[in-house]
PDB file of C-alpha atoms in Angstrom:
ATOM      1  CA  UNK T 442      11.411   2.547  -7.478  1.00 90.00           C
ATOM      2  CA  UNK T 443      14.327   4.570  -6.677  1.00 93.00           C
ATOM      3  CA  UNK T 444      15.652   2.945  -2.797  1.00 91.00           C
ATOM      4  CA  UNK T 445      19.169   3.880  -2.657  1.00 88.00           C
ATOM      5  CA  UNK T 446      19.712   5.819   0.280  1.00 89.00           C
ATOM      6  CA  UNK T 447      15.709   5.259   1.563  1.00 93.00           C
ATOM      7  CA  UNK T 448      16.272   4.565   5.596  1.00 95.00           C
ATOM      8  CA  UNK T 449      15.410   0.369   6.184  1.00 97.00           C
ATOM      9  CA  UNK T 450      12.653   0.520   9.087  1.00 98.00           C
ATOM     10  CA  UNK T 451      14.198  -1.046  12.287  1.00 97.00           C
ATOM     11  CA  UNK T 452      10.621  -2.592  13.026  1.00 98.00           C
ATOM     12  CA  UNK T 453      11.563  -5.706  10.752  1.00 97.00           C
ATOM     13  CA  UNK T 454      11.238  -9.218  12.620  1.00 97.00           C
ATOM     14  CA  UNK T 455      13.380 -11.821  10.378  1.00 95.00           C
ATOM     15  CA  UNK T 456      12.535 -15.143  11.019  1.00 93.00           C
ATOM     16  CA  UNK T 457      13.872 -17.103   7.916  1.00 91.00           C
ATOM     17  CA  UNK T 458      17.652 -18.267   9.216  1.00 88.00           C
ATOM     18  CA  UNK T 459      15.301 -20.351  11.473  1.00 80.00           C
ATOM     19  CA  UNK T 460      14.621 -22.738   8.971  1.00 57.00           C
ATOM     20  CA  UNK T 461      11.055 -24.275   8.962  1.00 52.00           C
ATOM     21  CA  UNK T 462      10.735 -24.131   5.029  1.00 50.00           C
ATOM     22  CA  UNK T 463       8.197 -25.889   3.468  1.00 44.00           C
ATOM     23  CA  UNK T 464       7.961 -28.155   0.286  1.00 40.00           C
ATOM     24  CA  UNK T 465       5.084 -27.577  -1.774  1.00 41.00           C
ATOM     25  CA  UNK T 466       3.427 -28.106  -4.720  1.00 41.00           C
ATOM     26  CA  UNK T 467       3.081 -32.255  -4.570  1.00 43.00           C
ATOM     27  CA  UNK T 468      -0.081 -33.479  -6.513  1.00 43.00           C
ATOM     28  CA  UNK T 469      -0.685 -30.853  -7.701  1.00 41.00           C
ATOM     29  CA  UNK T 470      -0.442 -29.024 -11.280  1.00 44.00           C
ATOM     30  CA  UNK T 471      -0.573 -26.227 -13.500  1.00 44.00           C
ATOM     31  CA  UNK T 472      -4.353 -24.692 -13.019  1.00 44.00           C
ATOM     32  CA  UNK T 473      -5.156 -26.857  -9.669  1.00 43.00           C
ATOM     33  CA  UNK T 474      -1.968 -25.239  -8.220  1.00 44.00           C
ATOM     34  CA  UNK T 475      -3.017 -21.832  -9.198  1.00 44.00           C
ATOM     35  CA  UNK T 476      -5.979 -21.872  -7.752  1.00 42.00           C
ATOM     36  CA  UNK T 477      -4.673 -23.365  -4.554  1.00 42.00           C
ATOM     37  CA  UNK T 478      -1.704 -20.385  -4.719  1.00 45.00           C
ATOM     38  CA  UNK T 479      -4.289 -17.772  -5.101  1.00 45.00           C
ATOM     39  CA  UNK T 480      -6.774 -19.318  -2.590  1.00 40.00           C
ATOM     40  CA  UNK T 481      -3.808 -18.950   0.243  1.00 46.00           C
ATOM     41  CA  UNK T 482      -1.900 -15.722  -0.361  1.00 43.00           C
ATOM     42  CA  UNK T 483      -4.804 -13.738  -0.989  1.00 45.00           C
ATOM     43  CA  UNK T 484      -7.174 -15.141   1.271  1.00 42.00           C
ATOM     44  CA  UNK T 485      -5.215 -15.935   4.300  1.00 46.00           C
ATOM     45  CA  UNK T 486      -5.732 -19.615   4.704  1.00 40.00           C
ATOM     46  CA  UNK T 487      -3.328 -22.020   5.511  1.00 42.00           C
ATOM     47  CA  UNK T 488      -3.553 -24.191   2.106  1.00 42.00           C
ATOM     48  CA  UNK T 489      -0.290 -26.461   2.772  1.00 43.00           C
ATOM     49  CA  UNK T 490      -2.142 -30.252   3.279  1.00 41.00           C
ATOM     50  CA  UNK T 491      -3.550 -29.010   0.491  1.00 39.00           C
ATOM     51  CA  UNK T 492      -0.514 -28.257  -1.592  1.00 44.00           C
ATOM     52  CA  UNK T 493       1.166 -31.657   0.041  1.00 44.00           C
ATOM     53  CA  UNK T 494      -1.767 -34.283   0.157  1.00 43.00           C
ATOM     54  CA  UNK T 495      -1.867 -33.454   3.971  1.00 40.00           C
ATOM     55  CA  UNK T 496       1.517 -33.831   4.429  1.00 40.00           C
ATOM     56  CA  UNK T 497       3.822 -30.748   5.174  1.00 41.00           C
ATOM     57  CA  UNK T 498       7.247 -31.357   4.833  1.00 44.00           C
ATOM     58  CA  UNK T 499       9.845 -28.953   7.165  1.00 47.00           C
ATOM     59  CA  UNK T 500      13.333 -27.995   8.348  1.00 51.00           C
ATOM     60  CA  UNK T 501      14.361 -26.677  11.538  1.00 57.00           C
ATOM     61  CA  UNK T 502      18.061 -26.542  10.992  1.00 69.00           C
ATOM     62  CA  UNK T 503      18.826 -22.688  10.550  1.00 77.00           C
ATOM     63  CA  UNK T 504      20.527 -21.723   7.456  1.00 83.00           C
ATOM     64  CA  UNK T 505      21.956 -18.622   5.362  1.00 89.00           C
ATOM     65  CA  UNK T 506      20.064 -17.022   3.132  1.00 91.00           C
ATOM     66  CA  UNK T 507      20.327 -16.757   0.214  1.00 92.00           C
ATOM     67  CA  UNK T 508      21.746 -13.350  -2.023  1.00 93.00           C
ATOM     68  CA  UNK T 509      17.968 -13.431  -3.343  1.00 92.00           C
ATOM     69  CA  UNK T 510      16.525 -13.413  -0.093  1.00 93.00           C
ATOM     70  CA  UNK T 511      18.819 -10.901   1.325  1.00 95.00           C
ATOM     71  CA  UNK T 512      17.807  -8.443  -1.357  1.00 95.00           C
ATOM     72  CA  UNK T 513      14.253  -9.382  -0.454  1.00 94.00           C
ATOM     73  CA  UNK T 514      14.688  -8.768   3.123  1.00 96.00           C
ATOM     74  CA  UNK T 515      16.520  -5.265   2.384  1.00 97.00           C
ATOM     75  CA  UNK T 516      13.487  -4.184  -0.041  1.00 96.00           C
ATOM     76  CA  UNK T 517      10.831  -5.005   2.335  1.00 97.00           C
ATOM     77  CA  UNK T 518      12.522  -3.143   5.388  1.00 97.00           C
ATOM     78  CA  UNK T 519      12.722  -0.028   2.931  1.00 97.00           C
ATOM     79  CA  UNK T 520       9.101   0.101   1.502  1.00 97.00           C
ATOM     80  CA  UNK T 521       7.968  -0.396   5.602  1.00 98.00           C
ATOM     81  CA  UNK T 522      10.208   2.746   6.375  1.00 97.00           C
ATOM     82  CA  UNK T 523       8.610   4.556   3.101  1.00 97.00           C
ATOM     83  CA  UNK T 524       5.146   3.458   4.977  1.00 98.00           C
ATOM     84  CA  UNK T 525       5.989   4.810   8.388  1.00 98.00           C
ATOM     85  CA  UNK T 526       7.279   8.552   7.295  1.00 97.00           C
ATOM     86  CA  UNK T 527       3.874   8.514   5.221  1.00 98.00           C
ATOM     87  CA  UNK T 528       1.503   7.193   7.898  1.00 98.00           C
ATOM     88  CA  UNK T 529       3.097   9.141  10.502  1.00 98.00           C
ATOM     89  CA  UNK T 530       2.786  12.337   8.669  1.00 97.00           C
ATOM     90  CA  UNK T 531      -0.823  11.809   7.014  1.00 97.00           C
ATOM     91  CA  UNK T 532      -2.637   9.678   9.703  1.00 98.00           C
ATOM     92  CA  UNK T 533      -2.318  12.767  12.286  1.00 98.00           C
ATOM     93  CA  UNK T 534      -2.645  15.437   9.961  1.00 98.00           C
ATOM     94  CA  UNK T 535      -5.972  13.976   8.135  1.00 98.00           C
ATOM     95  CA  UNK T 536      -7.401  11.476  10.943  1.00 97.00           C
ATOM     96  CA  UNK T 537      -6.100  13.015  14.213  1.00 97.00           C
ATOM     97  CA  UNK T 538      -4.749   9.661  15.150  1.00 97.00           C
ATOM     98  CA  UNK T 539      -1.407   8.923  16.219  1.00 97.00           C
ATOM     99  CA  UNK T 540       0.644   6.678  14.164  1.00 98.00           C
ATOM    100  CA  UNK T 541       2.466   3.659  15.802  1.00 97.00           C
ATOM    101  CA  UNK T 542       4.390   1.152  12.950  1.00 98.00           C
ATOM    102  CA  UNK T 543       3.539  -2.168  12.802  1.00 98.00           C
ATOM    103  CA  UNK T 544       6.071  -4.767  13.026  1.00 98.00           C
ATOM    104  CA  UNK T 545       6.986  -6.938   9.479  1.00 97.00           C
ATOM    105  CA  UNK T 546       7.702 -10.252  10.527  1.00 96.00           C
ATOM    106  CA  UNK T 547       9.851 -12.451   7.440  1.00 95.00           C
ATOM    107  CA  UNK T 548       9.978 -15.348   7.291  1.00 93.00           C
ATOM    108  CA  UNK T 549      10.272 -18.874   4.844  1.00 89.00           C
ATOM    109  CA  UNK T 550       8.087 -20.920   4.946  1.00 85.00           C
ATOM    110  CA  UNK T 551       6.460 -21.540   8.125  1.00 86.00           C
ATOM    111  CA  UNK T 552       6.159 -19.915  11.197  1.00 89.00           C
ATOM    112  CA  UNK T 553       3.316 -18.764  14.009  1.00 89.00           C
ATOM    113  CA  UNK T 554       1.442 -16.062  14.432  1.00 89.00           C
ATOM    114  CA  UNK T 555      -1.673 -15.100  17.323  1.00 91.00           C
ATOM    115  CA  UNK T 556      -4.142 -15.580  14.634  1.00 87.00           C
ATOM    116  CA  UNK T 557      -2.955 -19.054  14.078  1.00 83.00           C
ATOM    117  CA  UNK T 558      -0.095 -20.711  11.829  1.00 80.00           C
ATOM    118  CA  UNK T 559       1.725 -18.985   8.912  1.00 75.00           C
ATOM    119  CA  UNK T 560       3.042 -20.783   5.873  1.00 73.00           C
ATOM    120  CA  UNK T 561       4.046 -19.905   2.323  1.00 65.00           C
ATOM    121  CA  UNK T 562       0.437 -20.842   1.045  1.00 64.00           C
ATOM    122  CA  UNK T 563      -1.067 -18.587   3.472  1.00 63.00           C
ATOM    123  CA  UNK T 564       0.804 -15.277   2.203  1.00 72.00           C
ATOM    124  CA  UNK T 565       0.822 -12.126   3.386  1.00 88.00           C
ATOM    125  CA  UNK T 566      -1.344 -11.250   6.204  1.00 91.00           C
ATOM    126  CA  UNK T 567      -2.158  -8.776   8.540  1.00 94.00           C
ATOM    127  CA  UNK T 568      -2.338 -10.135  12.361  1.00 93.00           C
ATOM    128  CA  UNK T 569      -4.241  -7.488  14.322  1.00 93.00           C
ATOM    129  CA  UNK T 570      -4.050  -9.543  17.541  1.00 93.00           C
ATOM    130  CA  UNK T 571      -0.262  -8.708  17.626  1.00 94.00           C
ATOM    131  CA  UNK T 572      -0.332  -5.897  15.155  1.00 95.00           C
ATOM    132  CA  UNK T 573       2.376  -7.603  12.916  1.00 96.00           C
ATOM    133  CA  UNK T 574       2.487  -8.478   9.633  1.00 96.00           C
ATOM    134  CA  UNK T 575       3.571 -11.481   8.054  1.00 95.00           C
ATOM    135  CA  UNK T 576       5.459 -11.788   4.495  1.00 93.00           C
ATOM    136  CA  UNK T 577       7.096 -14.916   3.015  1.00 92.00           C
ATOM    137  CA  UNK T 578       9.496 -13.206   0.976  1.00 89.00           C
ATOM    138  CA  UNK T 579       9.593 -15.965  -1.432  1.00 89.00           C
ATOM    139  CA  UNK T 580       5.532 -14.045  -2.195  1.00 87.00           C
ATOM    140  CA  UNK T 581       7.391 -11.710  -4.148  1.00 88.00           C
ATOM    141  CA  UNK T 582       8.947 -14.263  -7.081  1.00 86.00           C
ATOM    142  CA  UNK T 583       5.240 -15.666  -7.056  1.00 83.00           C
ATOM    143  CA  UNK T 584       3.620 -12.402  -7.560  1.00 83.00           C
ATOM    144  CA  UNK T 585       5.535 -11.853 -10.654  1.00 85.00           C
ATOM    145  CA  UNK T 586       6.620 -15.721 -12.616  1.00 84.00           C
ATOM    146  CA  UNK T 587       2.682 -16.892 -11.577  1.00 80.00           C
ATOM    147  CA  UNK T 588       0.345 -13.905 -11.109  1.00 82.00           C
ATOM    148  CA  UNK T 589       1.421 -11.915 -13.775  1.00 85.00           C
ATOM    149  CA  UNK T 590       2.298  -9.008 -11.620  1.00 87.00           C
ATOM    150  CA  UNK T 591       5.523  -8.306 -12.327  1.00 88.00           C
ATOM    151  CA  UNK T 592       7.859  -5.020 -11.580  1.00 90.00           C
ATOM    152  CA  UNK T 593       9.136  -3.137  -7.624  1.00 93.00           C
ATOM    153  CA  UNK T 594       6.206  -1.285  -7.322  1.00 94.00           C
ATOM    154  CA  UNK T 595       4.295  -4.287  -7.330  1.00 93.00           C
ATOM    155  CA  UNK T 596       5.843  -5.982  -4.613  1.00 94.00           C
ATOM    156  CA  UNK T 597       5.991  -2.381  -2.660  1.00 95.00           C
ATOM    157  CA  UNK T 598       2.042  -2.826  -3.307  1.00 95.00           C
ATOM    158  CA  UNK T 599       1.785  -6.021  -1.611  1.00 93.00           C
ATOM    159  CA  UNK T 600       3.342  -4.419   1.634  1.00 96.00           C
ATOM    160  CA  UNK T 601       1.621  -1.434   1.889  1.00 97.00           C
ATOM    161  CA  UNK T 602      -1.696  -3.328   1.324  1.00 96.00           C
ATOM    162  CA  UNK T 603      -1.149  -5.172   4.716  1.00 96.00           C
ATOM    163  CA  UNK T 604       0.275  -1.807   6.215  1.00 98.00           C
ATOM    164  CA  UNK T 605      -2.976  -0.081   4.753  1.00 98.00           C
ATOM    165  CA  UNK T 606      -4.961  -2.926   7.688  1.00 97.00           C
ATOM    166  CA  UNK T 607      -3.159  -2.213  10.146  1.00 97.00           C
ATOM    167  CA  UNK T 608      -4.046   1.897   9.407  1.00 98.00           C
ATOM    168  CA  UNK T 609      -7.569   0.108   9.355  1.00 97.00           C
ATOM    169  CA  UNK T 610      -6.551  -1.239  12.977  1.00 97.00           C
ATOM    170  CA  UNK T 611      -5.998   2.418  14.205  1.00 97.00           C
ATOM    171  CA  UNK T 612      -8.853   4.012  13.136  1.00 97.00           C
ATOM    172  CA  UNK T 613     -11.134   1.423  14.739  1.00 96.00           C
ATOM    173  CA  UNK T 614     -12.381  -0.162  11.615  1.00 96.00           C
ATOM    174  CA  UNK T 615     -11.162  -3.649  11.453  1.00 94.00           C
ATOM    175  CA  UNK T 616     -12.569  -4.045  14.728  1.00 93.00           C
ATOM    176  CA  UNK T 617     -16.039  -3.232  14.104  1.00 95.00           C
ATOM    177  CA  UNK T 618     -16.420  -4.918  10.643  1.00 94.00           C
ATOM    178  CA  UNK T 619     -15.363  -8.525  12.477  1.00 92.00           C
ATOM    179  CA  UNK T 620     -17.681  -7.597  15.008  1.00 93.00           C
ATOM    180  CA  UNK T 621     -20.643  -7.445  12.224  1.00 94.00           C
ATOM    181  CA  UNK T 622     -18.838 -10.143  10.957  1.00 92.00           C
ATOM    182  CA  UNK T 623     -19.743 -12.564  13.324  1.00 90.00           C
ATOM    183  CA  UNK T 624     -23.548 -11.742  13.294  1.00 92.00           C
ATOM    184  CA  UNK T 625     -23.490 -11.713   9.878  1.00 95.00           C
ATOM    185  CA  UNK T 626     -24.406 -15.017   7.254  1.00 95.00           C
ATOM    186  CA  UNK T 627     -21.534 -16.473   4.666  1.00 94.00           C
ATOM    187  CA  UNK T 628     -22.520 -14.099   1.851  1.00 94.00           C
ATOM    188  CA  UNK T 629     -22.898 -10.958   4.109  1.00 94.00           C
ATOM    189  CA  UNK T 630     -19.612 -11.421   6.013  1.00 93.00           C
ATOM    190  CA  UNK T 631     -17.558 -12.203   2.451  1.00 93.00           C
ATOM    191  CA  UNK T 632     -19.195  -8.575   0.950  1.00 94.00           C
ATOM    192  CA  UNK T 633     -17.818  -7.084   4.475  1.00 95.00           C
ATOM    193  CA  UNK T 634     -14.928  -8.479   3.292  1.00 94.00           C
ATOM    194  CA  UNK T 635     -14.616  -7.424   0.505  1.00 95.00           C
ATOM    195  CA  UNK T 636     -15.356  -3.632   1.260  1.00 96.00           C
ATOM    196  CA  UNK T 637     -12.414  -3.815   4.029  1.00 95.00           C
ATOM    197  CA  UNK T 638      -9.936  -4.993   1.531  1.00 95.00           C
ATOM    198  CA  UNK T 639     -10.983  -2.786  -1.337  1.00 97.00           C
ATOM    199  CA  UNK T 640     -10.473   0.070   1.549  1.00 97.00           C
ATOM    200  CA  UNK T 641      -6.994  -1.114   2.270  1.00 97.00           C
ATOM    201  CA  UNK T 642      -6.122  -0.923  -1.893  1.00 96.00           C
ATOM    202  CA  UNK T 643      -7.502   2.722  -1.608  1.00 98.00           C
ATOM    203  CA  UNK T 644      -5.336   3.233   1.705  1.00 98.00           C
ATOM    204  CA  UNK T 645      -2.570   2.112  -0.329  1.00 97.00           C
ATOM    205  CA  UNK T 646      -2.874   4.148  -3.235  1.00 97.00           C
ATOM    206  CA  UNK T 647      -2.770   7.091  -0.388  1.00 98.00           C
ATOM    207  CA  UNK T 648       0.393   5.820   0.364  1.00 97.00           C
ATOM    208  CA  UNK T 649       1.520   5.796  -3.351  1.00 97.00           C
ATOM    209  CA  UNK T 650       0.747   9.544  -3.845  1.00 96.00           C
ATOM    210  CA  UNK T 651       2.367  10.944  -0.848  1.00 96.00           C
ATOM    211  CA  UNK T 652       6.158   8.665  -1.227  1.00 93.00           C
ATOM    212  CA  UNK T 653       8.672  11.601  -2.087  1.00 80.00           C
ATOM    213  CA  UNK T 654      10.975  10.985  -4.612  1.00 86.00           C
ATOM    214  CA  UNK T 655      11.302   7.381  -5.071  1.00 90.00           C
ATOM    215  CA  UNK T 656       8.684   6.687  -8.242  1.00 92.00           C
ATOM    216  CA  UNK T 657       9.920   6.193 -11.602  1.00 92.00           C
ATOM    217  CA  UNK T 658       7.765   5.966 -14.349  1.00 92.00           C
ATOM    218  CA  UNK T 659       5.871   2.981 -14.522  1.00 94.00           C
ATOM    219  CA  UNK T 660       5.515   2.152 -10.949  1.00 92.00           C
ATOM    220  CA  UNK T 661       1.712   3.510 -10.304  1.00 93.00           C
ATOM    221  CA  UNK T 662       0.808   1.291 -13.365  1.00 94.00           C
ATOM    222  CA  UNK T 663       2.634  -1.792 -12.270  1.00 93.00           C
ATOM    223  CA  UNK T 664       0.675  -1.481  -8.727  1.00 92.00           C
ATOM    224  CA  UNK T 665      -2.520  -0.596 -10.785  1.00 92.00           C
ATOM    225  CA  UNK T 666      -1.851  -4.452 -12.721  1.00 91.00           C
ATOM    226  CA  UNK T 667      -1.160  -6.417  -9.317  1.00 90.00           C
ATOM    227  CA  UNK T 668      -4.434  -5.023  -7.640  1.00 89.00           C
ATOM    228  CA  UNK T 669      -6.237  -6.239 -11.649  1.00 90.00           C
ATOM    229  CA  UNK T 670      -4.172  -9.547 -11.426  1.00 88.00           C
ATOM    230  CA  UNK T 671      -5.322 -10.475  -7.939  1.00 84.00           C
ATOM    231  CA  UNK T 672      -9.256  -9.584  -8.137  1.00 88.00           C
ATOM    232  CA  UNK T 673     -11.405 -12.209  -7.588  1.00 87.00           C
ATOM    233  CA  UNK T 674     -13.008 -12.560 -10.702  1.00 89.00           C
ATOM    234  CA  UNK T 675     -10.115 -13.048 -13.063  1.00 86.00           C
ATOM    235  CA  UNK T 676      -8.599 -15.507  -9.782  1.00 84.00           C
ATOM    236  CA  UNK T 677     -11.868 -17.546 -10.455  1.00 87.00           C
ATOM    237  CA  UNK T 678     -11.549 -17.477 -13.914  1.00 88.00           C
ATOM    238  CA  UNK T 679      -7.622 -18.610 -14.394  1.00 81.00           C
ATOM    239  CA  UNK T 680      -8.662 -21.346 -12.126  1.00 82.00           C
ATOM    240  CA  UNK T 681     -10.957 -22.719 -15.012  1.00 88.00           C
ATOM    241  CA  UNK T 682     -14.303 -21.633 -12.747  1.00 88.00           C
ATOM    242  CA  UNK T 683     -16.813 -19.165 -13.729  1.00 91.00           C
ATOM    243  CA  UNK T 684     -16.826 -15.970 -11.016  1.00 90.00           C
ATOM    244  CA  UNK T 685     -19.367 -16.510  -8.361  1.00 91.00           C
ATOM    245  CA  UNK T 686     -20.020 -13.078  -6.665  1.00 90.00           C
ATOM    246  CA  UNK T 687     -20.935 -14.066  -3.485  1.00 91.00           C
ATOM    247  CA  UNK T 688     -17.978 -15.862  -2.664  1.00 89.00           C
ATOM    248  CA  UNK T 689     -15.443 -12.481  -3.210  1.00 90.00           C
ATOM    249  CA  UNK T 690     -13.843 -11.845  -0.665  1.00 88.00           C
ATOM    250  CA  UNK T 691     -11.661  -9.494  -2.305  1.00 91.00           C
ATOM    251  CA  UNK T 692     -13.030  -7.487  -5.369  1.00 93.00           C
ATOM    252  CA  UNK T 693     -13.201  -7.491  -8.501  1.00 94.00           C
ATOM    253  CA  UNK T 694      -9.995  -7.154 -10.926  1.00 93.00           C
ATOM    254  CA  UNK T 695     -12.024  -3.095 -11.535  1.00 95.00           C
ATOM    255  CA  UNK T 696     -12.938  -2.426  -8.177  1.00 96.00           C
ATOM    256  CA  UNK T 697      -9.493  -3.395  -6.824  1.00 95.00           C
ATOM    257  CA  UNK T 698      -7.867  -1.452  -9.586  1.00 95.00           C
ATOM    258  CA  UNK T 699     -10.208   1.321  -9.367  1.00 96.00           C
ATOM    259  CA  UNK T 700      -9.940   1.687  -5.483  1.00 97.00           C
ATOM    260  CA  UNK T 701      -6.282   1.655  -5.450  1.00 96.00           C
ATOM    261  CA  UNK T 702      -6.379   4.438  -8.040  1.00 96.00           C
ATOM    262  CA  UNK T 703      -8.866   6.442  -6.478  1.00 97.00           C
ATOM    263  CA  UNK T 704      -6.343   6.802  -2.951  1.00 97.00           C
ATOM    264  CA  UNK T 705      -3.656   7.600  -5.503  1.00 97.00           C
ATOM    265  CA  UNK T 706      -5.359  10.405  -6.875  1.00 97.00           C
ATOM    266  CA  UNK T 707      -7.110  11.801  -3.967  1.00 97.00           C
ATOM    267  CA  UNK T 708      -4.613  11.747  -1.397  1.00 97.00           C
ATOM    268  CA  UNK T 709      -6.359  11.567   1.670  1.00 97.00           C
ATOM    269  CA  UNK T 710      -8.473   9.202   3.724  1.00 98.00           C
ATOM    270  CA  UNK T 711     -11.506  10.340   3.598  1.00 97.00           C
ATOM    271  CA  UNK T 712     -11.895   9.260  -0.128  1.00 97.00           C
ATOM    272  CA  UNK T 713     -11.684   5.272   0.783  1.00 98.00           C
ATOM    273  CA  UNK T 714     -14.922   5.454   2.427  1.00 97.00           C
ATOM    274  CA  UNK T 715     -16.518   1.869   0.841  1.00 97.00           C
ATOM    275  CA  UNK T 716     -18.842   1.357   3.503  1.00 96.00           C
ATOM    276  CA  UNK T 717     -20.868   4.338   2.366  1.00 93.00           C
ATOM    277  CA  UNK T 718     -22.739   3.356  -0.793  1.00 88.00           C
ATOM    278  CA  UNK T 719     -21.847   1.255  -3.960  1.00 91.00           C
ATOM    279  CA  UNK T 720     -18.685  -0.171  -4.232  1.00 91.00           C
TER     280      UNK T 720
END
């Protein structure tokens, strides 16, 4: 990605001088800790006791960062400004919806959120109570030395995925799938899921095809491999388990993959209807 001279959004909370980081990994090794990895970031739960034997360990002394994180920080407050001239020109023009940003809350660690606590296990999430998203920054060095996803774009990915719910928020969807949601059984609410997230890859690719000037070559196909690297199925899989269907909550490696490329090509919202039909 080309960023030099891309405006940082000013709608960046940065929590991690705060301290509150958390130790992880105790017990724990090698496919176990995969699974547990992929289990949090891409599912939203809080998997710390997990990662700790129940016990999370934490600082509250603020700190510096670190260059690394500072970098991070810098990145992430670009690829939300990329997000906001996109959605603000596209969500009017194709939706008739106004556009307002969501805030990106950073932070290391640990911190809290309305839809409950927020640690480095959980990952990025999208908090439609407060209409904030949440990113440990340190997500982005696990996306590439553990998932396999390596590369900008990648990362960029990761953001405008959570961006992509909160365009979901707008137009009224989120809202009505978790209210199906909660009338719904286990296996009913998880394929729910799933067609909400696979949505937010295809909002995402939207977002891909209309960013002026900043892709180099490579970038759609490192996003492409971080929507394949995070499907359910090859998650399952890496974790030594064969895929059970009805517990995706997700997608498949394909449909992920295929989604995402199917808002990059299109270009417009109306082609990430996956409540309409096979998915």
């Amino acid at each position: 990605m080309r960023l030099r001279g891309v405006r940082r959004s000013s709608n960046v909370e940065d929590r991690r001088r705060s301290g509150g980081r958390v130790a992880m990994g105790g017990g724990l090794g090698g496919i176990a800790l995969l699974l547990v990895l992929a289990i949090g970031y891409f599912a939203g739960v809080d998997v710390t006791p997990l990662l700790n034997n129940g016990a999370v360990q934490t600082s509250s002394e603020p700190r510096e960062l670190t260059p690394q994180e500072q970098l991070a920080g810098e990145f992430a407050a670009q690829v939300l400004g990329t997000t906001e001239e996109v959605w603000s020109q596209i969500l009017p023009e194709q939706a008739g919806r106004e556009y307002r940003p969501p805030v990106l809350v950073l932070f290391s660690g640990q911190t809290a959120s309305p839809c409950g606590g927020a640690s480095g296990a959980t990952g990025p999430f999208y908090c439609p109570l407060d209409q904030q998203a949440y990113l440990d920054t340190e997500f982005f060095a696990t996306l590439e030395q553990q998932l396999g996803a390596e590369g900008d774009f990648a990362a960029a990915y990761v953001i405008a995925h959570e961006v992509a719910h909160h365009v979901q928020n707008l137009l009224g969807i989120l809202p009505q799938v978790e209210e199906i949601r909660q009338q719904a059984t286990e296996t009913q609410a998880n394929a729910l899921t799933v067609r909400l997230e696979l949505q937010a890859d295809c909002l995402s690719g939207v977002w891909a095809t209309h960013v002026d000037g900043i892709l180099e070559p490579g970038d759609v196909e490192e996003a492409l491999n971080a929507a394949r690297m995070i499907g359910d199925d090859l998650l399952q899989k890496r974790a030594g388990r064969v895929p059970q269907p009805h517990t995706f909550t997700h997608g498949t490696s394909a449909q992920r993959s295929g989604w995402f490329a199917r808002g990059y090509e299109a270009g417009n919202i109306a082609a990430c209807d996956t409540f309409s039909g096979d998915i």
